[in-house]
Amino acid sequence: MQDEFDADSSPELSTSNTLYQIAREGMTLYVQIYLELSKQTSGFANIQAEQIQIFEQKLIILSGLDSSLDPTEASPQEVVQELFRMQAVPFDVESAITKGVYIQLRNRVENLLNELYIITKGLEEFDADYIQCNSYMLPILQRLANITSKAALKKQIGNVSDNAISQPAAKKLAEILNKRKPGQTMTRQQILQSIEPTLEGIVRDLVGRVLLERIVAKALDDANVPYKLESEYSYLEGVIYNFRADFVIPDEKFPKALIEVRKSSSRHASLYAKDKMFSAINWKGKNKELLAVLVVDGEWTSETLKAMTRVFDYVVPLNRSSDVATAIYEYLQGDISKLKWQINFSITPANLKIDKD
């Protein structure tokens, strides 16, 4: 349900008050701690108690194992023992990092709800001026108003976001809330539960935007490969349209390689595959010597992965990012054998002139 907020809660627009930005900052923090811990311990293969002294480090390890130990109470020695005891269990990087983000988000929502209860006299009296001046409250206010989608929100009160709410829109939202009086119809637990899909949507979005890309970026840094992130350039020129790849190497003016990072589920694999293959064809058709790399995570079907290998030069899992980073470095140094596919693709205007006899 992140479609309610993602278009307006972009990193460029968000303030530190919004749920999205809090989640983004939390994700960045936990990714950094994870990467540092993984490097120090050779991928958690040689971990010592003295290396996991703070709560965040213990939380990452125990969440990645889905352990029942409480990181607030477990000692570093107990965490090491748990890692040894469960070493055959696959370590879930996404769970390891997102658990802490969820904790931060839920704490933030609790604090916002406490504020609302006081300001609105038990969620019964809503003031338009307050709503306009505190737009970061929108995710909670939307749930209290029982507006379940961004489309419905726009239809009822106008184009708003958790960064800005106009006075007319604030008045409309206040009218809905004052008529509904959610404090009389919803318990605190029901309100918190209703916001969970929004939090899940925010975290899901950030897994792709921050988590996966930071791991790939670390691999490129370690291999001394220069690159630009999607947020650092305008577009990469293609045959049909100009758009941005997750990574362009070394830059968009003289591109030698691109990397797309995508997490999928088996249910959406075919759709994602078609989208990514078209993007690769679009870019490689314009840039003849462009190396195209797809880094994948999650549940992909074997059929879609095979199909993508007929367009992308490399299709690799997230945990092999360092290997493909090395291949890219070698390609930049002149090893043309790394280029597997060269796509000849162009679109030209048709000759509309009709010759008459």
Tab-separated table of C-alpha atoms in Angstrom:
chain	number	residue	atom	x	y	z
A	1	MET	CA	0.000	0.000	0.000
A	2	GLN	CA	3.000	2.252	-0.356
A	3	ASP	CA	1.363	3.727	-3.439
A	4	GLU	CA	-0.285	6.111	-0.997
A	5	PHE	CA	2.947	7.909	-0.269
A	6	ASP	CA	5.895	6.810	-2.425
A	7	ALA	CA	5.463	9.270	-5.277
A	8	ASP	CA	5.524	12.239	-2.939
A	9	SER	CA	7.923	10.906	-0.337
A	10	SER	CA	10.993	10.735	-2.518
A	11	PRO	CA	14.409	11.230	-0.888
A	12	GLU	CA	14.781	14.601	-2.587
A	13	LEU	CA	11.534	15.949	-1.128
A	14	SER	CA	11.267	14.353	2.291
A	15	THR	CA	11.996	16.057	5.559
A	16	SER	CA	13.227	14.320	8.688
A	17	ASN	CA	9.657	14.335	10.047
A	18	THR	CA	8.138	12.003	7.470
A	19	LEU	CA	7.868	8.272	8.019
A	20	TYR	CA	9.589	7.672	4.701
A	21	GLN	CA	12.656	9.712	5.558
A	22	ILE	CA	12.928	8.182	9.031
A	23	ALA	CA	12.798	4.746	7.410
A	24	ARG	CA	15.389	5.757	4.816
A	25	GLU	CA	17.796	7.059	7.452
A	26	GLY	CA	17.255	3.901	9.510
A	27	MET	CA	17.849	1.675	6.491
A	28	THR	CA	21.057	3.524	5.635
A	29	LEU	CA	22.302	3.149	9.211
A	30	TYR	CA	21.588	-0.574	9.439
A	31	VAL	CA	23.060	-1.285	6.002
A	32	GLN	CA	26.276	0.458	7.050
A	33	ILE	CA	26.489	-1.474	10.315
A	34	TYR	CA	25.787	-4.733	8.475
A	35	LEU	CA	28.468	-4.093	5.831
A	36	GLU	CA	31.078	-3.149	8.424
A	37	LEU	CA	30.258	-6.179	10.571
A	38	SER	CA	30.292	-8.504	7.560
A	39	LYS	CA	33.688	-7.185	6.485
A	40	GLN	CA	35.198	-7.477	9.961
A	41	THR	CA	33.967	-11.058	10.374
A	42	SER	CA	34.550	-12.405	6.831
A	43	GLY	CA	30.846	-12.622	6.172
A	44	PHE	CA	30.047	-13.703	9.749
A	45	ALA	CA	32.274	-16.781	9.303
A	46	ASN	CA	34.773	-15.699	11.968
A	47	ILE	CA	32.874	-13.615	14.485
A	48	GLN	CA	34.047	-12.780	18.000
A	49	ALA	CA	32.055	-11.528	20.977
A	50	GLU	CA	34.005	-8.261	21.116
A	51	GLN	CA	32.812	-7.421	17.605
A	52	ILE	CA	29.134	-7.280	18.572
A	53	GLN	CA	28.928	-4.944	21.545
A	54	ILE	CA	26.054	-2.656	20.558
A	55	PHE	CA	22.326	-3.370	20.258
A	56	GLU	CA	22.179	-2.789	16.490
A	57	GLN	CA	24.878	-5.381	15.823
A	58	LYS	CA	23.124	-8.002	17.949
A	59	LEU	CA	19.779	-7.176	16.361
A	60	ILE	CA	21.192	-7.640	12.855
A	61	ILE	CA	22.617	-11.083	13.605
A	62	LEU	CA	19.633	-12.420	15.531
A	63	SER	CA	17.118	-11.063	13.013
A	64	GLY	CA	19.056	-12.524	10.109
A	65	LEU	CA	18.843	-15.927	11.797
A	66	ASP	CA	15.215	-15.413	12.875
A	67	SER	CA	16.404	-16.295	16.373
A	68	SER	CA	14.112	-16.148	19.386
A	69	LEU	CA	16.800	-14.469	21.503
A	70	ASP	CA	16.061	-10.908	22.611
A	71	PRO	CA	18.897	-8.589	21.445
A	72	THR	CA	18.224	-6.218	24.353
A	73	GLU	CA	18.984	-8.988	26.851
A	74	ALA	CA	21.343	-11.385	25.062
A	75	SER	CA	25.045	-10.999	25.771
A	76	PRO	CA	27.599	-10.873	22.935
A	77	GLN	CA	28.740	-14.367	23.936
A	78	GLU	CA	25.178	-15.676	23.664
A	79	VAL	CA	24.787	-14.143	20.217
A	80	VAL	CA	27.993	-15.829	19.035
A	81	GLN	CA	26.776	-19.140	20.443
A	82	GLU	CA	23.429	-18.686	18.692
A	83	LEU	CA	25.172	-18.007	15.390
A	84	PHE	CA	27.226	-21.167	15.841
A	85	ARG	CA	24.170	-23.195	16.870
A	86	MET	CA	22.191	-22.069	13.807
A	87	GLN	CA	25.011	-21.932	11.256
A	88	ALA	CA	23.144	-24.227	8.830
A	89	VAL	CA	20.233	-21.748	8.695
A	90	PRO	CA	20.490	-19.366	5.694
A	91	PHE	CA	21.188	-15.811	6.847
A	92	ASP	CA	18.416	-13.477	5.629
A	93	VAL	CA	20.064	-10.121	4.913
A	94	GLU	CA	16.779	-8.323	4.326
A	95	SER	CA	15.328	-9.426	7.669
A	96	ALA	CA	18.599	-8.604	9.415
A	97	ILE	CA	18.476	-4.993	8.275
A	98	THR	CA	14.763	-4.222	8.139
A	99	LYS	CA	13.936	-5.393	11.676
A	100	GLY	CA	15.592	-2.328	13.152
A	101	VAL	CA	13.881	-0.064	10.626
A	102	TYR	CA	10.481	-1.428	11.636
A	103	ILE	CA	11.301	-0.767	15.289
A	104	GLN	CA	12.145	2.865	14.520
A	105	LEU	CA	9.014	3.354	12.414
A	106	ARG	CA	6.681	1.850	15.002
A	107	ASN	CA	8.203	3.987	17.739
A	108	ARG	CA	7.681	7.060	15.546
A	109	VAL	CA	4.044	6.149	14.884
A	110	GLU	CA	3.453	5.638	18.620
A	111	ASN	CA	4.843	9.105	19.333
A	112	LEU	CA	2.784	10.721	16.577
A	113	LEU	CA	-0.347	9.023	17.823
A	114	ASN	CA	0.337	10.225	21.368
A	115	GLU	CA	0.611	13.764	20.037
A	116	LEU	CA	-2.625	13.435	18.077
A	117	TYR	CA	-4.557	12.141	21.067
A	118	ILE	CA	-3.553	15.253	23.009
A	119	ILE	CA	-4.020	17.817	20.221
A	120	THR	CA	-7.380	16.447	19.040
A	121	LYS	CA	-8.840	15.708	22.489
A	122	GLY	CA	-8.941	11.987	22.023
A	123	LEU	CA	-9.162	11.992	18.187
A	124	GLU	CA	-12.476	13.858	18.176
A	125	GLU	CA	-11.639	17.491	17.303
A	126	PHE	CA	-9.416	18.101	14.281
A	127	ASP	CA	-8.169	21.558	13.278
A	128	ALA	CA	-7.374	22.360	9.633
A	129	ASP	CA	-4.499	24.684	10.549
A	130	TYR	CA	-2.838	21.939	12.583
A	131	ILE	CA	-3.222	19.456	9.716
A	132	GLN	CA	-1.706	21.907	7.231
A	133	CYS	CA	1.261	22.700	9.480
A	134	ASN	CA	1.933	19.049	10.334
A	135	SER	CA	1.695	17.280	6.979
A	136	TYR	CA	3.945	14.447	8.210
A	137	MET	CA	0.860	13.265	10.130
A	138	LEU	CA	-0.880	12.401	6.839
A	139	PRO	CA	-0.319	8.598	6.921
A	140	ILE	CA	-2.053	8.411	10.307
A	141	LEU	CA	-4.767	10.937	9.468
A	142	GLN	CA	-5.554	9.065	6.281
A	143	ARG	CA	-6.089	5.853	8.222
A	144	LEU	CA	-8.221	7.640	10.798
A	145	ALA	CA	-10.348	8.971	7.941
A	146	ASN	CA	-10.651	5.419	6.547
A	147	ILE	CA	-9.259	6.480	3.164
A	148	THR	CA	-7.529	3.356	1.915
A	149	SER	CA	-5.666	4.474	-1.205
A	150	LYS	CA	-3.826	7.417	-2.688
A	151	ALA	CA	-6.381	7.611	-5.502
A	152	ALA	CA	-9.253	7.839	-3.026
A	153	LEU	CA	-7.350	10.436	-1.003
A	154	LYS	CA	-6.818	12.611	-4.076
A	155	LYS	CA	-10.470	12.272	-5.074
A	156	GLN	CA	-11.782	13.300	-1.653
A	157	ILE	CA	-9.401	16.070	-0.594
A	158	GLY	CA	-7.048	16.824	-3.498
A	159	ASN	CA	-3.399	16.271	-4.346
A	160	VAL	CA	-1.573	16.102	-0.995
A	161	SER	CA	1.501	14.438	0.471
A	162	ASP	CA	3.198	13.994	3.819
A	163	ASN	CA	5.408	16.926	2.791
A	164	ALA	CA	2.679	19.452	1.932
A	165	ILE	CA	-1.055	19.872	2.474
A	166	SER	CA	-2.845	22.953	1.156
A	167	GLN	CA	-5.298	24.879	3.298
A	168	PRO	CA	-8.365	23.799	1.237
A	169	ALA	CA	-7.265	20.163	1.413
A	170	ALA	CA	-6.616	20.439	5.150
A	171	LYS	CA	-10.145	21.802	5.653
A	172	LYS	CA	-11.670	18.917	3.703
A	173	LEU	CA	-9.679	16.352	5.680
A	174	ALA	CA	-10.600	18.026	8.974
A	175	GLU	CA	-14.283	17.912	8.005
A	176	ILE	CA	-14.082	14.192	7.263
A	177	LEU	CA	-12.302	13.468	10.542
A	178	ASN	CA	-14.634	15.635	12.651
A	179	LYS	CA	-17.620	13.905	11.158
A	180	ARG	CA	-16.129	10.449	11.613
A	181	LYS	CA	-14.759	11.046	15.155
A	182	PRO	CA	-12.341	8.083	15.010
A	183	GLY	CA	-11.650	8.280	18.738
A	184	GLN	CA	-15.147	6.901	19.304
A	185	THR	CA	-14.957	4.104	16.728
A	186	MET	CA	-11.334	2.899	16.759
A	187	THR	CA	-9.161	1.619	19.579
A	188	ARG	CA	-5.503	2.572	19.780
A	189	GLN	CA	-4.507	-0.969	18.813
A	190	GLN	CA	-6.789	-0.907	15.780
A	191	ILE	CA	-5.212	2.361	14.634
A	192	LEU	CA	-1.693	1.010	14.992
A	193	GLN	CA	-2.655	-2.160	13.159
A	194	SER	CA	-4.243	-0.180	10.316
A	195	ILE	CA	-0.946	1.665	9.722
A	196	GLU	CA	1.111	-1.524	9.396
A	197	PRO	CA	0.482	-1.929	5.624
A	198	THR	CA	1.818	1.595	5.089
A	199	LEU	CA	4.981	0.804	7.065
A	200	GLU	CA	5.440	-2.433	5.155
A	201	GLY	CA	5.087	-0.580	1.857
A	202	ILE	CA	7.678	2.002	2.872
A	203	VAL	CA	10.198	-0.653	3.914
A	204	ARG	CA	9.537	-2.715	0.787
A	205	ASP	CA	10.245	0.307	-1.359
A	206	LEU	CA	13.467	1.060	0.497
A	207	VAL	CA	14.738	-2.500	0.235
A	208	GLY	CA	15.097	-1.871	-3.484
A	209	ARG	CA	16.188	1.755	-3.245
A	210	VAL	CA	18.750	1.450	-0.454
A	211	LEU	CA	19.487	-2.061	0.809
A	212	LEU	CA	20.294	-3.879	-2.420
A	213	GLU	CA	22.022	-0.936	-4.081
A	214	ARG	CA	24.284	-0.275	-1.095
A	215	ILE	CA	25.544	-3.867	-1.193
A	216	VAL	CA	26.287	-3.586	-4.917
A	217	ALA	CA	27.931	-0.183	-4.398
A	218	LYS	CA	30.220	-1.689	-1.757
A	219	ALA	CA	31.296	-4.399	-4.217
A	220	LEU	CA	32.079	-1.775	-6.879
A	221	ASP	CA	34.030	0.314	-4.381
A	222	ASP	CA	36.102	-2.697	-3.335
A	223	ALA	CA	36.880	-3.454	-7.006
A	224	ASN	CA	37.855	0.187	-7.710
A	225	VAL	CA	35.102	0.567	-10.294
A	226	PRO	CA	33.937	4.199	-10.811
A	227	TYR	CA	30.180	4.693	-11.052
A	228	LYS	CA	27.253	7.039	-10.676
A	229	LEU	CA	24.098	6.167	-8.771
A	230	GLU	CA	20.644	6.789	-10.231
A	231	SER	CA	20.269	9.895	-8.062
A	232	GLU	CA	23.542	11.372	-9.338
A	233	TYR	CA	22.785	11.836	-13.037
A	234	SER	CA	19.908	12.880	-15.285
A	235	TYR	CA	19.507	9.964	-17.681
A	236	LEU	CA	21.193	7.301	-19.765
A	237	GLU	CA	20.379	7.762	-23.454
A	238	GLY	CA	18.468	4.964	-25.172
A	239	VAL	CA	16.923	4.200	-28.552
A	240	ILE	CA	13.322	4.818	-27.481
A	241	TYR	CA	13.543	6.730	-24.235
A	242	ASN	CA	16.088	8.261	-21.892
A	243	PHE	CA	15.961	6.912	-18.371
A	244	ARG	CA	18.260	6.170	-15.459
A	245	ALA	CA	19.777	2.811	-14.569
A	246	ASP	CA	20.524	2.025	-10.928
A	247	PHE	CA	24.255	2.329	-11.713
A	248	VAL	CA	26.023	3.728	-14.770
A	249	ILE	CA	29.763	3.093	-15.178
A	250	PRO	CA	31.776	5.287	-15.249
A	251	ASP	CA	29.213	7.958	-16.157
A	252	GLU	CA	26.251	8.721	-18.433
A	253	LYS	CA	28.318	10.671	-21.004
A	254	PHE	CA	30.653	7.798	-21.871
A	255	PRO	CA	28.880	4.711	-20.508
A	256	LYS	CA	30.750	1.416	-20.551
A	257	ALA	CA	28.463	-0.585	-18.265
A	258	LEU	CA	25.170	-0.391	-16.429
A	259	ILE	CA	23.774	-2.301	-13.481
A	260	GLU	CA	20.128	-2.855	-12.634
A	261	VAL	CA	19.241	-4.277	-9.223
A	262	ARG	CA	15.900	-5.987	-8.730
A	263	LYS	CA	14.269	-8.009	-5.978
A	264	SER	CA	11.356	-10.150	-7.106
A	265	SER	CA	8.854	-12.799	-6.097
A	266	SER	CA	7.864	-15.733	-8.260
A	267	ARG	CA	4.458	-14.117	-8.774
A	268	HIS	CA	5.921	-10.958	-10.369
A	269	ALA	CA	9.039	-12.430	-11.966
A	270	SER	CA	7.728	-12.497	-15.540
A	271	LEU	CA	6.510	-8.894	-15.400
A	272	TYR	CA	9.782	-7.631	-13.925
A	273	ALA	CA	11.798	-9.630	-16.459
A	274	LYS	CA	10.005	-8.064	-19.444
A	275	ASP	CA	10.498	-4.576	-18.005
A	276	LYS	CA	14.205	-5.088	-17.350
A	277	MET	CA	14.865	-6.756	-20.709
A	278	PHE	CA	13.216	-3.898	-22.594
A	279	SER	CA	15.330	-1.396	-20.648
A	280	ALA	CA	18.500	-3.300	-21.484
A	281	ILE	CA	17.590	-3.512	-25.181
A	282	ASN	CA	16.784	0.218	-25.191
A	283	TRP	CA	20.163	1.152	-23.685
A	284	LYS	CA	22.366	-1.443	-25.405
A	285	GLY	CA	20.779	-0.654	-28.762
A	286	LYS	CA	21.980	2.934	-28.424
A	287	ASN	CA	25.360	2.217	-26.835
A	288	LYS	CA	26.931	-0.632	-28.817
A	289	GLU	CA	29.713	-1.504	-26.387
A	290	LEU	CA	27.612	-1.245	-23.235
A	291	LEU	CA	27.962	-4.051	-20.721
A	292	ALA	CA	24.575	-4.759	-19.096
A	293	VAL	CA	24.431	-6.385	-15.678
A	294	LEU	CA	21.380	-7.490	-13.704
A	295	VAL	CA	21.791	-8.245	-9.994
A	296	VAL	CA	18.842	-10.194	-8.632
A	297	ASP	CA	17.486	-11.132	-5.237
A	298	GLY	CA	14.346	-12.887	-4.088
A	299	GLU	CA	12.311	-15.541	-5.872
A	300	TRP	CA	12.842	-15.578	-9.626
A	301	THR	CA	11.655	-18.420	-11.855
A	302	SER	CA	14.334	-20.247	-13.824
A	303	GLU	CA	12.506	-19.415	-17.063
A	304	THR	CA	12.697	-15.664	-16.518
A	305	LEU	CA	16.339	-15.800	-15.451
A	306	LYS	CA	17.229	-17.771	-18.587
A	307	ALA	CA	15.339	-15.287	-20.749
A	308	MET	CA	17.198	-12.350	-19.230
A	309	THR	CA	20.580	-13.948	-19.911
A	310	ARG	CA	19.793	-13.569	-23.647
A	311	VAL	CA	19.814	-9.783	-23.235
A	312	PHE	CA	21.951	-8.983	-20.199
A	313	ASP	CA	25.645	-9.843	-20.327
A	314	TYR	CA	25.513	-10.970	-16.712
A	315	VAL	CA	22.617	-12.048	-14.501
A	316	VAL	CA	23.949	-12.721	-11.005
A	317	PRO	CA	22.556	-13.132	-7.474
A	318	LEU	CA	23.145	-10.417	-4.896
A	319	ASN	CA	25.705	-12.461	-2.969
A	320	ARG	CA	27.914	-12.651	-6.104
A	321	SER	CA	28.095	-8.871	-6.539
A	322	SER	CA	31.839	-8.858	-5.902
A	323	ASP	CA	32.441	-11.328	-8.764
A	324	VAL	CA	30.593	-9.248	-11.325
A	325	ALA	CA	32.283	-6.088	-10.032
A	326	THR	CA	35.606	-7.743	-10.850
A	327	ALA	CA	34.348	-8.608	-14.345
A	328	ILE	CA	33.328	-4.999	-14.916
A	329	TYR	CA	36.734	-3.761	-13.755
A	330	GLU	CA	38.427	-6.114	-16.220
A	331	TYR	CA	36.141	-4.907	-19.018
A	332	LEU	CA	37.089	-1.299	-18.248
A	333	GLN	CA	40.731	-2.354	-18.493
A	334	GLY	CA	40.188	-3.660	-22.044
A	335	ASP	CA	39.027	-7.267	-21.688
A	336	ILE	CA	36.372	-7.230	-24.436
A	337	SER	CA	35.584	-10.917	-23.828
A	338	LYS	CA	33.396	-9.745	-20.928
A	339	LEU	CA	30.876	-8.331	-23.442
A	340	LYS	CA	28.503	-11.165	-24.310
A	341	TRP	CA	25.751	-9.445	-26.293
A	342	GLN	CA	25.825	-6.612	-28.789
A	343	ILE	CA	22.349	-5.377	-29.742
A	344	ASN	CA	21.732	-3.654	-33.061
A	345	PHE	CA	18.486	-1.777	-32.681
A	346	SER	CA	17.336	1.474	-34.232
A	347	ILE	CA	14.107	3.294	-35.096
A	348	THR	CA	13.918	5.627	-38.083
A	349	PRO	CA	11.037	7.562	-39.669
A	350	ALA	CA	9.215	5.750	-42.440
A	351	ASN	CA	9.365	7.237	-45.953
A	352	LEU	CA	5.800	8.486	-46.350
A	353	LYS	CA	6.302	9.767	-49.888
A	354	ILE	CA	4.274	7.790	-52.449
A	355	ASP	CA	5.772	7.585	-55.914
A	356	LYS	CA	3.230	8.042	-58.716
A	357	ASP	CA	3.628	6.357	-62.049
